[in-house]
Amino acid sequence: IESHLNPFNTQYIFYPLGFSFGEHGGLNALFSVPLQYIFGLVGTYNVLWLCSFPLAAFGMFLLSRHLTGSSIGSFVAGFVFGFSPFHFGHGMGHLDIASLQWIPFYVLYFIKGAESNGKRNIFTAALFFSLATLESWYQGFYLLIFSLLLVIFMSMLPGNRYRDSPVKLAAVLGISSVLTSPFLIPTIIYSLQNPETFRPVAELIQNSPSLADFFHPGWMNPIFRRCCWPLLAFAHGEAAVFTGYT
């Protein structure tokens, strides 16, 4: 900023192609600026990562309690989501993907918006959708798929309670497009100008978890890690997809 350059692009790494911060956790980059003056780079990373755990757990607690009415069951749901192996695994190097705390808040307020006629919940849902998307484009893409499936499910329910859910989803996506466009447009331009952003299929297959990874605690579990080693094709964040205890 002091040099009057684009703060979301730099050529100090991956020269001469440069690097787009909007492609990898642009929101965290903004959050980190004031924190770096207090905690430094390493401390700021740890603060952002550690804060994502209680926020994610609290968001899932609220979502589950809204759907089930059970505080005890919602506590378990929040714990499982907030402290999942996936969360721990990606926190070791993928802060953008590990910052999944906005996802349950978006789902909660979209469901509330679909259940009521007020606009406040829809605007709040759009805000959280934008926050999740700006944390990681993966999250925005997956939330889009999830939202479309959720709207289809709502449309199949008896009665007319959710009949306006497609329109409300369109409103959420429209508002989110405006909010994320300052990051989205430069990222699209960067991707089109740099062919290395399109990864080969072989690399995608290599870094994809196996079917077994969804059913065992994983390589980070302090108790069962040795039992899981024979089942692992590789040991890094992409393989941490178990949904049970940590």
CSV table of N, CA, C and O in Angstrom, one decimal, residues 143-222:
chain,number,residue,atom,x,y,z
A,143,LEU,N,-20.2,-24.4,-1.3
A,143,LEU,CA,-21.5,-23.9,-0.7
A,143,LEU,C,-22.5,-23.7,-1.8
A,143,LEU,O,-23.7,-23.8,-1.6
A,144,LEU,N,-22.1,-23.3,-3.0
A,144,LEU,CA,-23.0,-23.1,-4.1
A,144,LEU,C,-23.7,-24.5,-4.4
A,144,LEU,O,-24.9,-24.5,-4.6
A,145,ILE,N,-22.9,-25.5,-4.5
A,145,ILE,CA,-23.5,-26.8,-4.8
A,145,ILE,C,-24.4,-27.2,-3.7
A,145,ILE,O,-25.5,-27.7,-3.9
A,146,PHE,N,-24.0,-27.0,-2.4
A,146,PHE,CA,-24.8,-27.4,-1.3
A,146,PHE,C,-26.1,-26.6,-1.3
A,146,PHE,O,-27.2,-27.2,-1.1
A,147,SER,N,-26.1,-25.3,-1.6
A,147,SER,CA,-27.2,-24.5,-1.6
A,147,SER,C,-28.2,-24.9,-2.7
A,147,SER,O,-29.5,-24.9,-2.4
A,148,LEU,N,-27.7,-25.3,-3.8
A,148,LEU,CA,-28.6,-25.7,-4.9
A,148,LEU,C,-29.3,-27.0,-4.5
A,148,LEU,O,-30.6,-27.2,-4.7
A,149,LEU,N,-28.6,-27.9,-3.9
A,149,LEU,CA,-29.2,-29.2,-3.4
A,149,LEU,C,-30.2,-28.9,-2.3
A,149,LEU,O,-31.3,-29.5,-2.2
A,150,LEU,N,-29.9,-28.0,-1.4
A,150,LEU,CA,-30.8,-27.6,-0.3
A,150,LEU,C,-32.1,-27.0,-0.8
A,150,LEU,O,-33.2,-27.4,-0.3
A,151,VAL,N,-32.0,-26.2,-1.8
A,151,VAL,CA,-33.2,-25.6,-2.4
A,151,VAL,C,-34.0,-26.6,-3.0
A,151,VAL,O,-35.3,-26.6,-2.9
A,152,ILE,N,-33.4,-27.6,-3.7
A,152,ILE,CA,-34.2,-28.6,-4.4
A,152,ILE,C,-34.9,-29.5,-3.3
A,152,ILE,O,-36.1,-29.8,-3.4
A,153,PHE,N,-34.2,-29.7,-2.2
A,153,PHE,CA,-34.8,-30.5,-1.1
A,153,PHE,C,-36.0,-29.7,-0.5
A,153,PHE,O,-37.0,-30.3,-0.2
A,154,MET,N,-35.8,-28.4,-0.3
A,154,MET,CA,-36.8,-27.6,0.3
A,154,MET,C,-38.1,-27.6,-0.6
A,154,MET,O,-39.2,-27.6,-0.2
A,155,SER,N,-37.8,-27.5,-1.9
A,155,SER,CA,-38.9,-27.5,-2.9
A,155,SER,C,-39.7,-28.8,-2.9
A,155,SER,O,-40.9,-28.8,-3.3
A,156,MET,N,-39.1,-29.9,-2.5
A,156,MET,CA,-39.8,-31.1,-2.4
A,156,MET,C,-40.6,-31.4,-1.2
A,156,MET,O,-41.4,-32.3,-1.1
A,157,LEU,N,-40.4,-30.5,-0.2
A,157,LEU,CA,-41.2,-30.7,1.1
A,157,LEU,C,-42.6,-30.3,0.9
A,157,LEU,O,-42.9,-29.4,0.1
A,158,PRO,N,-43.5,-30.9,1.6
A,158,PRO,CA,-45.0,-30.6,1.5
A,158,PRO,C,-45.3,-29.2,2.0
A,158,PRO,O,-44.6,-28.7,2.9
A,159,GLY,N,-46.3,-28.6,1.5
A,159,GLY,CA,-46.6,-27.2,1.9
A,159,GLY,C,-45.9,-26.2,1.1
A,159,GLY,O,-45.1,-26.5,0.1
A,160,ASN,N,-46.2,-24.9,1.4
A,160,ASN,CA,-45.6,-23.8,0.6
A,160,ASN,C,-44.6,-23.0,1.5
A,160,ASN,O,-44.3,-21.8,1.1
A,161,ARG,N,-44.1,-23.6,2.5
A,161,ARG,CA,-43.2,-22.8,3.4
A,161,ARG,C,-42.0,-22.4,2.7
A,161,ARG,O,-41.5,-21.3,3.0
A,162,TYR,N,-41.4,-23.2,1.9
A,162,TYR,CA,-40.2,-22.9,1.2
A,162,TYR,C,-40.3,-22.6,-0.3
A,162,TYR,O,-39.3,-22.7,-1.0
A,163,ARG,N,-41.4,-22.2,-0.7
A,163,ARG,CA,-41.7,-22.0,-2.1
A,163,ARG,C,-40.8,-20.9,-2.7
A,163,ARG,O,-40.6,-20.9,-3.9
A,164,ASP,N,-40.4,-19.9,-1.9
A,164,ASP,CA,-39.6,-18.8,-2.4
A,164,ASP,C,-38.1,-19.0,-2.2
A,164,ASP,O,-37.4,-18.1,-2.5
A,165,SER,N,-37.7,-20.2,-1.8
A,165,SER,CA,-36.3,-20.5,-1.5
A,165,SER,C,-35.4,-20.3,-2.8
A,165,SER,O,-34.3,-19.8,-2.6
A,166,PRO,N,-35.9,-20.6,-4.0
A,166,PRO,CA,-35.0,-20.4,-5.2
A,166,PRO,C,-34.8,-18.9,-5.4
A,166,PRO,O,-33.6,-18.5,-5.7
A,167,VAL,N,-35.8,-18.1,-5.2
A,167,VAL,CA,-35.6,-16.6,-5.3
A,167,VAL,C,-34.7,-16.1,-4.3
A,167,VAL,O,-33.9,-15.2,-4.6
A,168,LYS,N,-34.8,-16.6,-3.1
A,168,LYS,CA,-34.0,-16.1,-2.0
A,168,LYS,C,-32.5,-16.5,-2.2
A,168,LYS,O,-31.6,-15.8,-1.9
A,169,LEU,N,-32.3,-17.7,-2.7
A,169,LEU,CA,-31.0,-18.1,-3.0
A,169,LEU,C,-30.4,-17.2,-4.1
A,169,LEU,O,-29.2,-16.9,-4.0
A,170,ALA,N,-31.2,-16.9,-5.1
A,170,ALA,CA,-30.7,-16.0,-6.2
A,170,ALA,C,-30.3,-14.6,-5.6
A,170,ALA,O,-29.3,-14.0,-6.0
A,171,ALA,N,-31.1,-14.2,-4.6
A,171,ALA,CA,-30.7,-12.9,-3.9
A,171,ALA,C,-29.4,-13.0,-3.2
A,171,ALA,O,-28.6,-12.1,-3.2
A,172,VAL,N,-29.2,-14.1,-2.5
A,172,VAL,CA,-28.0,-14.3,-1.7
A,172,VAL,C,-26.8,-14.4,-2.7
A,172,VAL,O,-25.8,-13.7,-2.4
A,173,LEU,N,-26.9,-15.1,-3.8
A,173,LEU,CA,-25.8,-15.1,-4.8
A,173,LEU,C,-25.6,-13.8,-5.4
A,173,LEU,O,-24.4,-13.4,-5.7
A,174,GLY,N,-26.6,-13.0,-5.7
A,174,GLY,CA,-26.4,-11.7,-6.3
A,174,GLY,C,-25.7,-10.8,-5.4
A,174,GLY,O,-24.7,-10.1,-5.8
A,175,ILE,N,-26.1,-10.7,-4.1
A,175,ILE,CA,-25.4,-9.9,-3.1
A,175,ILE,C,-24.0,-10.3,-2.9
A,175,ILE,O,-23.1,-9.5,-2.9
A,176,SER,N,-23.8,-11.6,-2.8
A,176,SER,CA,-22.4,-12.1,-2.6
A,176,SER,C,-21.5,-11.8,-3.8
A,176,SER,O,-20.3,-11.6,-3.6
A,177,SER,N,-22.1,-11.9,-5.0
A,177,SER,CA,-21.3,-11.6,-6.2
A,177,SER,C,-20.7,-10.1,-6.1
A,177,SER,O,-19.6,-9.9,-6.5
A,178,VAL,N,-21.6,-9.2,-5.6
A,178,VAL,CA,-21.1,-7.8,-5.5
A,178,VAL,C,-20.1,-7.7,-4.4
A,178,VAL,O,-19.0,-7.0,-4.6
A,179,LEU,N,-20.3,-8.4,-3.3
A,179,LEU,CA,-19.3,-8.2,-2.2
A,179,LEU,C,-18.0,-8.9,-2.5
A,179,LEU,O,-16.9,-8.4,-2.0
A,180,THR,N,-18.0,-9.9,-3.3
A,180,THR,CA,-16.7,-10.7,-3.5
A,180,THR,C,-16.0,-10.2,-4.8
A,180,THR,O,-14.9,-10.6,-5.1
A,181,SER,N,-16.7,-9.4,-5.6
A,181,SER,CA,-16.1,-9.0,-6.9
A,181,SER,C,-14.8,-8.3,-6.9
A,181,SER,O,-13.9,-8.6,-7.8
A,182,PRO,N,-14.5,-7.5,-5.8
A,182,PRO,CA,-13.1,-6.9,-5.8
A,182,PRO,C,-12.0,-8.0,-5.7
A,182,PRO,O,-10.9,-7.7,-6.1
A,183,PHE,N,-12.3,-9.1,-5.2
A,183,PHE,CA,-11.3,-10.2,-5.1
A,183,PHE,C,-11.5,-11.2,-6.3
A,183,PHE,O,-10.5,-11.7,-6.8
A,184,LEU,N,-12.8,-11.4,-6.6
A,184,LEU,CA,-13.0,-12.4,-7.7
A,184,LEU,C,-12.5,-12.1,-9.0
A,184,LEU,O,-11.9,-12.9,-9.7
A,185,ILE,N,-12.7,-10.8,-9.4
A,185,ILE,CA,-12.3,-10.4,-10.8
A,185,ILE,C,-10.8,-10.5,-10.9
A,185,ILE,O,-10.3,-11.0,-11.9
A,186,PRO,N,-10.0,-9.9,-10.0
A,186,PRO,CA,-8.5,-10.1,-10.2
A,186,PRO,C,-8.1,-11.5,-10.2
A,186,PRO,O,-7.1,-11.9,-10.9
A,187,THR,N,-8.8,-12.4,-9.4
A,187,THR,CA,-8.4,-13.8,-9.4
A,187,THR,C,-8.7,-14.5,-10.7
A,187,THR,O,-7.9,-15.3,-11.2
A,188,ILE,N,-9.8,-14.1,-11.3
A,188,ILE,CA,-10.1,-14.7,-12.6
A,188,ILE,C,-9.1,-14.2,-13.7
A,188,ILE,O,-8.6,-15.0,-14.5
A,189,ILE,N,-8.7,-13.0,-13.6
A,189,ILE,CA,-7.8,-12.4,-14.6
A,189,ILE,C,-6.4,-13.1,-14.4
A,189,ILE,O,-5.7,-13.5,-15.3
A,190,TYR,N,-6.0,-13.3,-13.1
A,190,TYR,CA,-4.7,-13.9,-12.8
A,190,TYR,C,-4.7,-15.4,-13.3
A,190,TYR,O,-3.7,-15.8,-13.9
A,191,SER,N,-5.8,-16.1,-13.1
A,191,SER,CA,-5.9,-17.5,-13.5
A,191,SER,C,-5.8,-17.6,-15.0
A,191,SER,O,-5.2,-18.5,-15.5
A,192,LEU,N,-6.5,-16.7,-15.7
A,192,LEU,CA,-6.5,-16.8,-17.2
A,192,LEU,C,-5.1,-16.4,-17.8
A,192,LEU,O,-4.7,-16.9,-18.8
A,193,GLN,N,-4.4,-15.6,-17.1
A,193,GLN,CA,-3.1,-15.2,-17.6
A,193,GLN,C,-1.9,-16.1,-17.2
A,193,GLN,O,-0.8,-16.0,-17.7
A,194,ASN,N,-2.2,-17.0,-16.2
A,194,ASN,CA,-1.1,-17.9,-15.8
A,194,ASN,C,-1.6,-19.4,-15.9
A,194,ASN,O,-2.4,-19.9,-15.1
A,195,PRO,N,-1.1,-20.1,-16.9
A,195,PRO,CA,-1.5,-21.4,-17.2
A,195,PRO,C,-1.2,-22.4,-16.1
A,195,PRO,O,-1.9,-23.5,-16.0
A,196,GLU,N,-0.3,-22.1,-15.2
A,196,GLU,CA,0.1,-23.1,-14.1
A,196,GLU,C,-1.0,-23.2,-13.1
A,196,GLU,O,-1.0,-24.1,-12.2
A,197,THR,N,-2.0,-22.3,-13.1
A,197,THR,CA,-3.1,-22.4,-12.2
A,197,THR,C,-4.1,-23.5,-12.6
A,197,THR,O,-4.8,-24.0,-11.7
A,198,PHE,N,-4.0,-24.0,-13.8
A,198,PHE,CA,-4.8,-25.2,-14.2
A,198,PHE,C,-3.9,-26.4,-14.0
A,198,PHE,O,-3.0,-26.7,-14.7
A,199,ARG,N,-4.3,-27.2,-13.0
A,199,ARG,CA,-3.5,-28.3,-12.6
A,199,ARG,C,-3.9,-29.6,-13.4
A,199,ARG,O,-5.0,-29.8,-13.8
A,200,PRO,N,-2.9,-30.5,-13.7
A,200,PRO,CA,-3.2,-31.7,-14.4
A,200,PRO,C,-4.0,-32.6,-13.6
A,200,PRO,O,-4.0,-32.6,-12.4
A,201,VAL,N,-4.8,-33.5,-14.3
A,201,VAL,CA,-5.7,-34.4,-13.7
A,201,VAL,C,-4.9,-35.4,-12.8
A,201,VAL,O,-5.3,-35.8,-11.7
A,202,ALA,N,-3.7,-35.8,-13.3
A,202,ALA,CA,-2.8,-36.7,-12.5
A,202,ALA,C,-2.5,-36.2,-11.1
A,202,ALA,O,-2.5,-36.9,-10.1
A,203,GLU,N,-2.3,-34.9,-11.0
A,203,GLU,CA,-2.0,-34.2,-9.7
A,203,GLU,C,-3.2,-34.2,-8.8
A,203,GLU,O,-3.1,-34.4,-7.6
A,204,LEU,N,-4.4,-34.0,-9.4
A,204,LEU,CA,-5.6,-34.0,-8.7
A,204,LEU,C,-5.9,-35.4,-8.1
A,204,LEU,O,-6.3,-35.6,-6.9
A,205,ILE,N,-5.6,-36.5,-8.9
A,205,ILE,CA,-5.8,-37.8,-8.4
A,205,ILE,C,-4.8,-38.1,-7.3
A,205,ILE,O,-5.2,-38.8,-6.3
A,206,GLN,N,-3.6,-37.7,-7.5
A,206,GLN,CA,-2.6,-38.0,-6.5
A,206,GLN,C,-2.9,-37.3,-5.1
A,206,GLN,O,-2.6,-37.9,-4.1
A,207,ASN,N,-3.5,-36.2,-5.1
A,207,ASN,CA,-3.7,-35.4,-3.9
A,207,ASN,C,-5.2,-35.6,-3.4
A,207,ASN,O,-5.6,-34.9,-2.5
A,208,SER,N,-5.9,-36.6,-3.9
A,208,SER,CA,-7.2,-36.9,-3.5
A,208,SER,C,-7.2,-37.9,-2.4
A,208,SER,O,-6.4,-38.9,-2.5
A,209,PRO,N,-8.1,-37.8,-1.4
A,209,PRO,CA,-8.1,-38.9,-0.4
A,209,PRO,C,-8.7,-40.2,-1.0
A,209,PRO,O,-9.5,-40.1,-1.9
A,210,SER,N,-8.3,-41.3,-0.4
A,210,SER,CA,-8.9,-42.5,-0.8
A,210,SER,C,-10.2,-42.8,0.0
A,210,SER,O,-10.6,-42.1,0.9
A,211,LEU,N,-11.0,-43.8,-0.5
A,211,LEU,CA,-12.2,-44.1,0.2
A,211,LEU,C,-12.0,-44.5,1.6
A,211,LEU,O,-12.8,-44.1,2.5
A,212,ALA,N,-10.9,-45.2,1.9
A,212,ALA,CA,-10.6,-45.6,3.3
A,212,ALA,C,-10.4,-44.4,4.2
A,212,ALA,O,-10.6,-44.5,5.4
A,213,ASP,N,-9.9,-43.3,3.7
A,213,ASP,CA,-9.6,-42.1,4.6
A,213,ASP,C,-10.9,-41.6,5.2
A,213,ASP,O,-10.7,-40.9,6.3
A,214,PHE,N,-12.0,-41.8,4.7
A,214,PHE,CA,-13.3,-41.4,5.3
A,214,PHE,C,-13.7,-42.2,6.5
A,214,PHE,O,-14.6,-41.8,7.2
A,215,PHE,N,-13.0,-43.3,6.7
A,215,PHE,CA,-13.5,-44.3,7.7
A,215,PHE,C,-12.5,-44.6,8.8
A,215,PHE,O,-12.7,-45.5,9.6
A,216,HIS,N,-11.4,-43.9,8.8
A,216,HIS,CA,-10.4,-44.2,9.9
A,216,HIS,C,-9.9,-42.9,10.4
A,216,HIS,O,-9.9,-41.8,9.7
A,217,PRO,N,-9.4,-42.8,11.7
A,217,PRO,CA,-9.1,-41.5,12.3
A,217,PRO,C,-8.0,-40.8,11.7
A,217,PRO,O,-7.9,-39.5,11.8
A,218,GLY,N,-7.1,-41.4,11.0
A,218,GLY,CA,-6.1,-40.7,10.2
A,218,GLY,C,-4.7,-40.6,10.9
A,218,GLY,O,-4.5,-41.1,12.0
A,219,TRP,N,-3.8,-40.0,10.2
A,219,TRP,CA,-2.4,-40.1,10.6
A,219,TRP,C,-2.1,-39.1,11.8
A,219,TRP,O,-1.0,-39.2,12.4
A,220,MET,N,-3.0,-38.2,12.1
A,220,MET,CA,-2.7,-37.2,13.2
A,220,MET,C,-3.3,-37.7,14.5
A,220,MET,O,-3.0,-37.1,15.6
A,221,ASN,N,-4.1,-38.8,14.5
A,221,ASN,CA,-4.7,-39.2,15.8
A,221,ASN,C,-3.6,-39.8,16.7
A,221,ASN,O,-2.9,-40.7,16.3
A,222,PRO,N,-3.5,-39.2,17.9
A,222,PRO,CA,-2.4,-39.7,18.8
A,222,PRO,C,-2.5,-41.1,19.3
A,222,PRO,O,-1.6,-41.7,19.8
